[in-house]
Amino acid sequence: MGVRSQRIDGVRLVLTGAYGPESLQEEWDVEFHRQQKRTVTFWDTFEWGIWFGGHVLYSCGNVYHLSTLDEGWLGAVVCEEESDDKLRFWGDFKTVAMRASLEGMLGLRGLNALVEGSFDVCVCELRNAIGKIVCRLEWSSVSSGKHGEKELLHFCQIRPLLGYKAESTRVVKHLTSRGATTSGKGPLEALLLHAKLEPERYTLKPSFGLTPETPAREAIGRIGRTIMEIANRNVPGILKDHDTEFLHDYRICLRKIRSVLSLVKDVYPVDETERMRKILGDLARQTNRLRDLDVYLLARDEYFGLLHPELRPALKGMFEDYAAEREVEVRHTIANMCSRATRQKYRKIEEFFSEETPHKPSIAADLPVGPLVFRCIYKRYRKIHRIALGIGAETSDEMVHELRIECKKLRYLLEFFSELIA
């Protein structure tokens, strides 16, 4: 297959025109071996885990290929697997090599079909005057879509043969004299560009562009807007029930916004702050049961491993009940998130953190955020230190839990305002 052939051993050329290998007949005897046309689908996660892991996963027919990523081109094939099923999670793959390679790059994320392209490949050999093969080439074009709706790129791979490096150099010079270049976007980049997709690193810990002198209300507003944008990016994945991480991250975002409003006090009027915290809490509570069920089901194999085989049938029944309940809860959650009441809550959050919203005055609104936050951090540290001094072998679970909560609050403060601390 032409896509697999894009190895790093030889020379790759991006062709600026639509001319084919027939142009080489001016200097060589060109022998055409086969013409191939393949539809290729490229896969990755919402977080682009495979791309940023330095690899590309693509399928052709019912075979999945994992290759290295070489500056937007496909490098060497690492492993492959044949399957008649649509594979979504790393655990759906059967071969040890695929599972081992994908587990770290996918985690709990599910695969999405990013782009589909049609590849036309012509494989040919060049012979010299005495009939010796001196060079092999794959002459390719890539078009968008399964049926090649729009041609995007022409390129070729030149593979030198042992003892004939000079001939392959001549081929390169011949093609570059006609406008071919050794640099430029590869076929995968061309398809992504056409689909208006760009690999982007995803994080729950963004930067907010804060300085110590930033007014506190402006700083908290910026944090709220940024984190809510991340929450909103996860909503489509929740509605499609693509994987459990969308809901997990969505809930983290809501919890973070609620926390920053309570950790840095008096930035907004008390009544407005409490009203917003309630709205955020209501949104999170909509998804409580679904998240509980996700956690239970994700730990299913772990629980089975803790039981003697004779006891596992009863546990299997429990998890079957959980799975059935989850199907109902997914529909219930989607209905709630798409409701008019929920959309109104989203609008209220957006208005609350908008720079254009005229909030009432409050004690800390115009204070520089740096000194204000440093006092909050030190106060939280002292509280943790005081609780920790009382921790011992006889300490109640409630006190240990309180310490854990206080540590999480300190962690959030350090995370939100890391730009001011570094």
Coordinates of C-alpha atoms in Angstrom, one line a residue:
M1 CA 0.0 0.0 0.0
G2 CA 1.4 3.4 -0.9
V3 CA 0.8 4.9 2.5
R4 CA 2.9 2.2 4.2
S5 CA 5.7 2.9 1.8
Q6 CA 6.5 6.4 3.2
R7 CA 9.5 5.2 5.1
I8 CA 12.4 7.4 6.1
D9 CA 15.0 5.5 4.1
G10 CA 15.1 7.2 0.7
V11 CA 14.0 10.6 -0.5
R12 CA 10.5 12.1 -0.4
L13 CA 9.6 14.8 -2.8
V14 CA 6.5 16.9 -2.9
L15 CA 5.5 17.5 -6.5
T16 CA 4.2 20.9 -7.5
G17 CA 2.5 19.8 -10.7
A18 CA 0.3 17.0 -11.8
Y19 CA 2.9 15.3 -14.0
G20 CA 3.4 11.6 -13.6
P21 CA 6.3 9.1 -13.8
E22 CA 6.0 9.3 -17.6
S23 CA 8.2 12.4 -17.4
L24 CA 11.1 10.1 -16.4
Q25 CA 11.0 8.3 -19.7
E26 CA 13.1 11.2 -21.1
E27 CA 16.2 9.6 -19.4
W28 CA 15.3 6.2 -18.2
D29 CA 13.4 3.1 -19.2
V30 CA 10.4 3.2 -16.9
E31 CA 8.7 -0.1 -16.0
F32 CA 5.3 0.2 -14.4
H33 CA 4.4 -2.6 -12.1
R34 CA 1.1 -1.9 -10.5
Q35 CA -1.4 0.9 -9.9
Q36 CA -3.1 0.9 -6.5
K37 CA -6.0 2.9 -5.1
R38 CA -6.7 2.7 -1.4
T39 CA -9.1 4.5 1.0
V40 CA -7.3 5.2 4.3
T41 CA -8.9 6.4 7.5
F42 CA -6.7 8.1 10.2
W43 CA -7.6 7.8 13.8
D44 CA -6.8 9.6 17.1
T45 CA -8.3 10.7 20.3
F46 CA -9.9 14.0 21.5
E47 CA -6.5 14.7 23.1
W48 CA -4.5 13.8 20.0
G49 CA -2.7 11.2 22.2
I50 CA -1.3 9.2 19.2
W51 CA -0.1 12.3 17.3
F52 CA 1.7 13.8 20.3
G53 CA 3.0 10.3 21.1
G54 CA 4.9 10.5 17.9
H55 CA 2.8 8.0 16.0
V56 CA -0.1 7.7 13.5
L57 CA -2.9 5.1 13.5
Y58 CA -4.7 4.4 10.2
S59 CA -6.9 1.7 8.8
C60 CA -7.1 0.5 5.2
G61 CA -9.8 -2.1 4.6
N62 CA -10.1 -4.0 7.8
V63 CA -6.4 -3.7 8.8
Y64 CA -5.2 -1.1 11.4
H65 CA -1.6 0.1 11.0
L66 CA 0.4 2.0 13.7
S67 CA 3.4 3.8 12.3
T68 CA 5.8 6.4 13.5
L69 CA 5.2 10.0 12.7
D70 CA 7.9 11.7 10.7
E71 CA 7.3 15.4 10.3
G72 CA 3.7 15.0 9.1
W73 CA 4.6 11.9 7.0
L74 CA 4.1 8.3 7.8
G75 CA 7.3 6.6 9.0
A76 CA 8.0 2.9 9.6
V77 CA 5.1 0.6 10.5
V78 CA 5.4 -0.4 14.2
C79 CA 2.6 -3.0 14.3
E80 CA -0.7 -3.9 12.6
E81 CA -3.8 -5.8 13.3
E82 CA -6.7 -7.1 11.2
S83 CA -10.2 -6.7 12.6
D84 CA -13.7 -6.8 11.1
D85 CA -14.9 -4.7 14.1
K86 CA -14.7 -1.0 14.6
L87 CA -12.1 -0.7 17.4
R88 CA -12.5 2.2 19.8
F89 CA -10.4 1.6 22.9
W90 CA -6.9 0.2 23.2
G91 CA -8.4 -2.8 25.1
D92 CA -10.4 -3.6 22.0
F93 CA -7.3 -4.6 20.1
K94 CA -6.2 -8.2 20.4
T95 CA -2.5 -8.3 19.5
V96 CA 0.0 -7.8 22.3
A97 CA 2.0 -5.3 20.2
M98 CA -1.0 -3.0 19.4
R99 CA -2.3 -3.1 23.0
A100 CA 1.1 -2.3 24.5
S101 CA 1.8 0.5 22.0
L102 CA -1.6 2.2 22.3
E103 CA -2.4 1.9 26.0
G104 CA -0.1 4.7 27.0
M105 CA -1.2 7.0 24.2
L106 CA -5.0 6.4 24.6
G107 CA -5.5 5.8 28.3
L108 CA -9.3 5.8 28.8
R109 CA -9.9 7.8 25.6
G110 CA -11.8 6.5 22.6
L111 CA -10.6 6.7 19.0
N112 CA -12.3 9.1 16.6
A113 CA -12.0 8.9 12.8
L114 CA -10.2 12.2 12.0
V115 CA -10.0 12.2 8.2
E116 CA -10.4 9.9 5.3
G117 CA -8.3 10.0 2.2
S118 CA -8.0 8.3 -1.2
F119 CA -4.5 7.3 -2.2
D120 CA -3.5 6.6 -5.8
V121 CA -0.1 4.9 -6.0
C122 CA 1.9 4.0 -9.0
V123 CA 4.9 1.7 -8.3
C124 CA 7.6 1.8 -11.0
E125 CA 11.3 0.8 -11.6
L126 CA 13.9 2.7 -13.6
R127 CA 16.3 0.8 -15.8
N128 CA 19.5 2.1 -17.3
A129 CA 20.7 1.5 -20.9
I130 CA 21.8 -2.1 -20.2
G131 CA 18.6 -3.0 -18.5
K132 CA 19.7 -2.9 -14.9
I133 CA 17.2 -1.6 -12.3
V134 CA 18.8 1.5 -10.8
C135 CA 16.0 3.0 -8.7
R136 CA 12.5 2.2 -7.5
L137 CA 9.8 4.9 -7.0
E138 CA 6.3 5.1 -5.6
W139 CA 4.4 8.0 -7.3
S140 CA 1.4 9.0 -5.3
S141 CA -1.5 11.4 -5.0
V142 CA -3.8 11.9 -2.1
S143 CA -7.4 13.2 -2.4
S144 CA -9.9 14.0 0.3
G145 CA -12.7 11.6 1.1
K146 CA -13.4 8.0 0.2
H147 CA -14.2 8.8 -3.4
G148 CA -11.3 11.3 -4.0
E149 CA -13.5 14.4 -4.1
K150 CA -10.6 16.9 -4.2
E151 CA -7.0 16.2 -5.1
L152 CA -4.7 17.7 -2.4
L153 CA -1.1 16.6 -3.0
H154 CA 1.3 14.8 -5.3
F155 CA 4.4 13.2 -3.9
C156 CA 6.8 10.4 -4.6
Q157 CA 9.2 8.2 -2.6
I158 CA 12.6 7.5 -4.2
R159 CA 14.3 4.4 -3.0
P160 CA 17.9 4.0 -4.0
L161 CA 19.4 0.6 -4.7
L162 CA 22.7 -0.6 -3.3
G163 CA 25.4 0.5 -5.7
Y164 CA 23.2 3.0 -7.6
K165 CA 23.1 5.9 -5.3
A166 CA 24.3 8.2 -8.1
E167 CA 21.3 7.2 -10.2
S168 CA 18.8 8.0 -7.4
T169 CA 20.6 11.4 -7.0
R170 CA 20.0 12.0 -10.7
V171 CA 16.3 11.2 -10.3
V172 CA 16.1 13.7 -7.5
K173 CA 17.8 16.4 -9.5
H174 CA 15.6 15.6 -12.5
L175 CA 12.4 16.1 -10.5
T176 CA 13.6 19.1 -8.5
S177 CA 14.5 20.9 -11.7
R178 CA 10.7 20.5 -12.5
G179 CA 9.6 22.1 -9.3
A180 CA 9.6 19.2 -6.8
T181 CA 10.8 20.0 -3.3
T182 CA 12.2 17.9 -0.5
S183 CA 10.2 19.9 2.1
G184 CA 6.5 20.6 2.5
K185 CA 3.5 19.2 4.1
G186 CA 3.0 15.4 3.9
P187 CA -0.2 13.6 2.9
L188 CA -1.6 13.4 6.4
E189 CA -1.0 17.1 7.0
A190 CA -2.6 17.9 3.7
L191 CA -5.8 15.9 4.7
L192 CA -5.9 17.6 8.2
L193 CA -5.5 21.0 6.7
H194 CA -8.3 20.4 4.2
A195 CA -10.5 19.2 7.0
K196 CA -9.6 22.3 9.0
L197 CA -8.1 20.2 11.8
E198 CA -5.0 21.0 13.7
P199 CA -3.4 18.9 16.4
E200 CA -3.7 20.8 19.6
R201 CA -2.5 19.8 23.0
Y202 CA -5.3 19.5 25.5
T203 CA -4.8 20.3 29.2
L204 CA -6.9 20.9 32.3
K205 CA -4.2 23.2 33.6
P206 CA -4.1 26.1 31.2
S207 CA -2.2 29.4 31.7
F208 CA -4.3 32.5 32.3
G209 CA -1.8 35.3 31.5
L210 CA -1.9 36.7 35.1
T211 CA 0.6 39.0 36.8
P212 CA 0.8 39.9 40.5
E213 CA -0.7 43.3 39.6
T214 CA -3.8 42.0 37.8
P215 CA -6.9 43.1 39.6
A216 CA -8.4 40.2 41.5
R217 CA -11.8 40.3 39.8
E218 CA -10.2 40.4 36.4
A219 CA -8.0 37.4 37.3
I220 CA -10.8 35.3 38.7
G221 CA -13.0 36.2 35.7
R222 CA -10.2 35.1 33.3
I223 CA -9.8 31.8 35.2
G224 CA -13.6 31.2 35.2
R225 CA -13.9 31.9 31.5
T226 CA -11.0 29.8 30.5
I227 CA -11.9 26.7 32.5
M228 CA -15.6 27.0 31.4
E229 CA -14.4 26.9 27.8
I230 CA -12.6 23.6 28.5
A231 CA -15.8 22.3 30.2
N232 CA -17.8 23.2 27.1
R233 CA -15.3 21.5 24.8
N234 CA -16.1 18.2 26.6
V235 CA -19.9 18.5 26.3
P236 CA -20.2 17.1 22.7
G237 CA -18.3 14.0 23.8
I238 CA -20.6 13.5 26.8
L239 CA -23.7 13.8 24.5
K240 CA -22.2 11.2 22.1
D241 CA -21.1 9.1 25.1
H242 CA -17.8 8.5 23.3
D243 CA -15.7 7.8 26.4
T244 CA -15.9 8.4 30.1
E245 CA -13.1 11.0 30.2
F246 CA -15.4 13.7 28.7
L247 CA -17.7 13.6 31.7
H248 CA -14.7 13.2 34.1
D249 CA -13.0 16.4 32.8
Y250 CA -16.3 18.3 32.6
R251 CA -16.9 17.7 36.3
I252 CA -13.4 18.6 37.2
C253 CA -13.8 22.0 35.4
L254 CA -17.1 22.7 37.3
R255 CA -15.4 21.8 40.6
K256 CA -12.4 24.0 39.9
I257 CA -14.6 27.1 39.1
R258 CA -16.6 26.6 42.3
S259 CA -13.4 26.2 44.2
V260 CA -11.7 29.4 43.0
L261 CA -14.8 31.4 43.9
S262 CA -14.6 30.2 47.5
L263 CA -10.8 30.1 47.9
V264 CA -10.2 33.7 46.9
K265 CA -13.0 35.5 48.9
D266 CA -14.7 38.8 48.4
V267 CA -13.8 39.2 44.7
Y268 CA -17.5 39.3 43.9
P269 CA -20.4 40.2 46.2
V270 CA -21.2 37.3 48.6
D271 CA -24.8 36.8 47.3
E272 CA -23.6 36.7 43.7
T273 CA -20.8 34.3 44.6
E274 CA -23.1 31.9 46.4
R275 CA -25.7 32.0 43.5
M276 CA -23.0 31.1 41.0
R277 CA -21.6 28.3 43.2
K278 CA -25.1 26.9 43.4
I279 CA -25.5 26.9 39.6
L280 CA -22.2 25.2 39.2
G281 CA -23.1 22.6 41.9
D282 CA -26.5 22.0 40.2
L283 CA -24.8 21.2 36.9
A284 CA -22.3 18.8 38.6
R285 CA -25.1 17.0 40.5
Q286 CA -26.9 16.3 37.2
T287 CA -24.1 13.9 36.4
N288 CA -23.4 12.4 39.8
R289 CA -25.0 9.0 39.3
L290 CA -23.5 8.6 35.8
R291 CA -20.0 9.3 37.1
D292 CA -20.5 6.8 40.0
L293 CA -21.5 4.1 37.5
D294 CA -18.5 4.9 35.3
V295 CA -16.2 4.6 38.2
Y296 CA -17.7 1.2 39.2
L297 CA -17.6 -0.2 35.7
L298 CA -14.1 1.0 35.0
A299 CA -12.9 -0.9 38.1
R300 CA -14.8 -4.1 37.1
D301 CA -11.7 -6.2 36.2
E302 CA -10.0 -5.0 39.4
Y303 CA -12.9 -6.2 41.5
F304 CA -13.1 -9.5 39.7
G305 CA -9.4 -10.0 40.4
L306 CA -10.0 -9.6 44.2
L307 CA -12.5 -12.5 44.3
H308 CA -12.1 -16.2 44.2
P309 CA -13.4 -17.6 40.8
E310 CA -16.3 -19.4 42.6
L311 CA -17.7 -16.0 43.8
R312 CA -17.4 -14.1 40.6
P313 CA -20.8 -15.1 39.0
A314 CA -22.7 -13.0 41.6
L315 CA -20.4 -10.1 41.0
K316 CA -20.9 -10.4 37.3
G317 CA -24.6 -10.0 37.8
M318 CA -24.1 -6.9 39.8
F319 CA -22.0 -5.3 37.0
E320 CA -24.6 -6.3 34.4
D321 CA -27.1 -4.4 36.5
Y322 CA -24.8 -1.4 36.7
A323 CA -24.3 -1.5 32.9
A324 CA -28.0 -1.6 32.3
E325 CA -28.6 1.3 34.7
R326 CA -25.9 3.2 33.0
E327 CA -27.7 3.0 29.6
V328 CA -30.7 4.6 31.3
E329 CA -28.6 7.2 33.1
V330 CA -26.8 8.2 29.9
R331 CA -30.1 9.1 28.3
H332 CA -31.3 10.9 31.4
T333 CA -28.1 12.9 31.6
I334 CA -28.2 13.9 27.9
A335 CA -31.8 15.0 28.3
N336 CA -30.9 17.2 31.3
M337 CA -27.8 18.7 29.6
C338 CA -29.9 19.6 26.5
S339 CA -32.8 21.0 28.5
R340 CA -33.7 24.7 28.4
A341 CA -33.0 25.0 32.1
T342 CA -29.4 23.8 31.7
R343 CA -28.8 26.1 28.7
Q344 CA -30.0 29.0 30.9
K345 CA -27.5 28.0 33.6
Y346 CA -24.7 28.0 31.0
R347 CA -25.7 31.5 29.9
K348 CA -25.7 32.7 33.5
I349 CA -22.1 31.4 34.0
E350 CA -21.0 33.1 30.8
E351 CA -22.6 36.4 31.9
F352 CA -21.2 36.1 35.4
F353 CA -17.5 35.8 34.2
S354 CA -17.9 38.2 31.2
E355 CA -15.7 41.3 31.2
E356 CA -18.8 43.2 30.2
T357 CA -20.9 42.3 33.2
P358 CA -21.2 45.2 35.7
H359 CA -21.0 43.4 39.1
K360 CA -21.5 45.3 42.4
P361 CA -18.4 46.5 44.3
S362 CA -16.7 44.1 46.7
I363 CA -13.8 44.3 49.1
A364 CA -11.2 42.5 47.1
A365 CA -12.4 43.2 43.5
D366 CA -9.7 45.8 42.7
L367 CA -6.9 44.4 44.9
P368 CA -3.8 43.1 43.0
V369 CA -4.2 39.4 42.8
G370 CA -0.6 38.5 43.7
P371 CA -0.5 39.6 47.4
L372 CA -4.2 38.5 47.9
V373 CA -3.5 35.0 46.7
F374 CA -0.2 34.6 48.5
R375 CA -2.1 35.4 51.8
C376 CA -4.7 32.7 50.8
I377 CA -2.0 30.2 50.1
Y378 CA -0.2 30.8 53.4
K379 CA -3.5 30.7 55.3
R380 CA -4.4 27.4 53.7
Y381 CA -0.9 26.0 54.5
R382 CA -1.2 26.9 58.1
K383 CA -4.6 25.2 58.4
I384 CA -3.1 22.0 56.8
H385 CA -0.2 22.2 59.2
R386 CA -2.4 22.5 62.2
I387 CA -4.6 19.5 61.2
A388 CA -1.6 17.4 60.3
L389 CA -0.1 17.9 63.8
G390 CA -3.1 16.0 65.2
I391 CA -2.9 13.1 62.8
G392 CA -1.9 9.8 64.4
A393 CA -2.7 6.1 64.5
E394 CA -6.0 6.8 66.3
T395 CA -7.1 9.7 64.1
S396 CA -10.7 9.4 62.8
D397 CA -11.4 8.9 59.2
E398 CA -13.3 12.2 59.2
M399 CA -10.2 14.2 60.3
V400 CA -8.1 12.5 57.6
H401 CA -10.7 13.3 55.1
E402 CA -10.7 16.9 56.2
L403 CA -7.0 17.0 55.7
R404 CA -7.3 15.6 52.3
I405 CA -9.9 18.3 51.3
E406 CA -7.7 21.1 52.6
C407 CA -4.7 19.7 50.6
K408 CA -6.8 19.6 47.5
K409 CA -7.8 23.3 48.0
L410 CA -4.2 24.2 48.4
R411 CA -3.3 22.3 45.3
Y412 CA -6.0 24.2 43.4
L413 CA -4.6 27.5 44.6
L414 CA -1.1 26.6 43.5
E415 CA -2.4 25.4 40.1
F416 CA -4.6 28.4 39.4
F417 CA -1.8 30.9 40.2
S418 CA 1.3 29.0 39.3
E419 CA 2.2 31.8 36.9
L420 CA 2.6 34.1 39.9
I421 CA 4.7 31.6 41.9
A422 CA 7.2 30.3 39.4

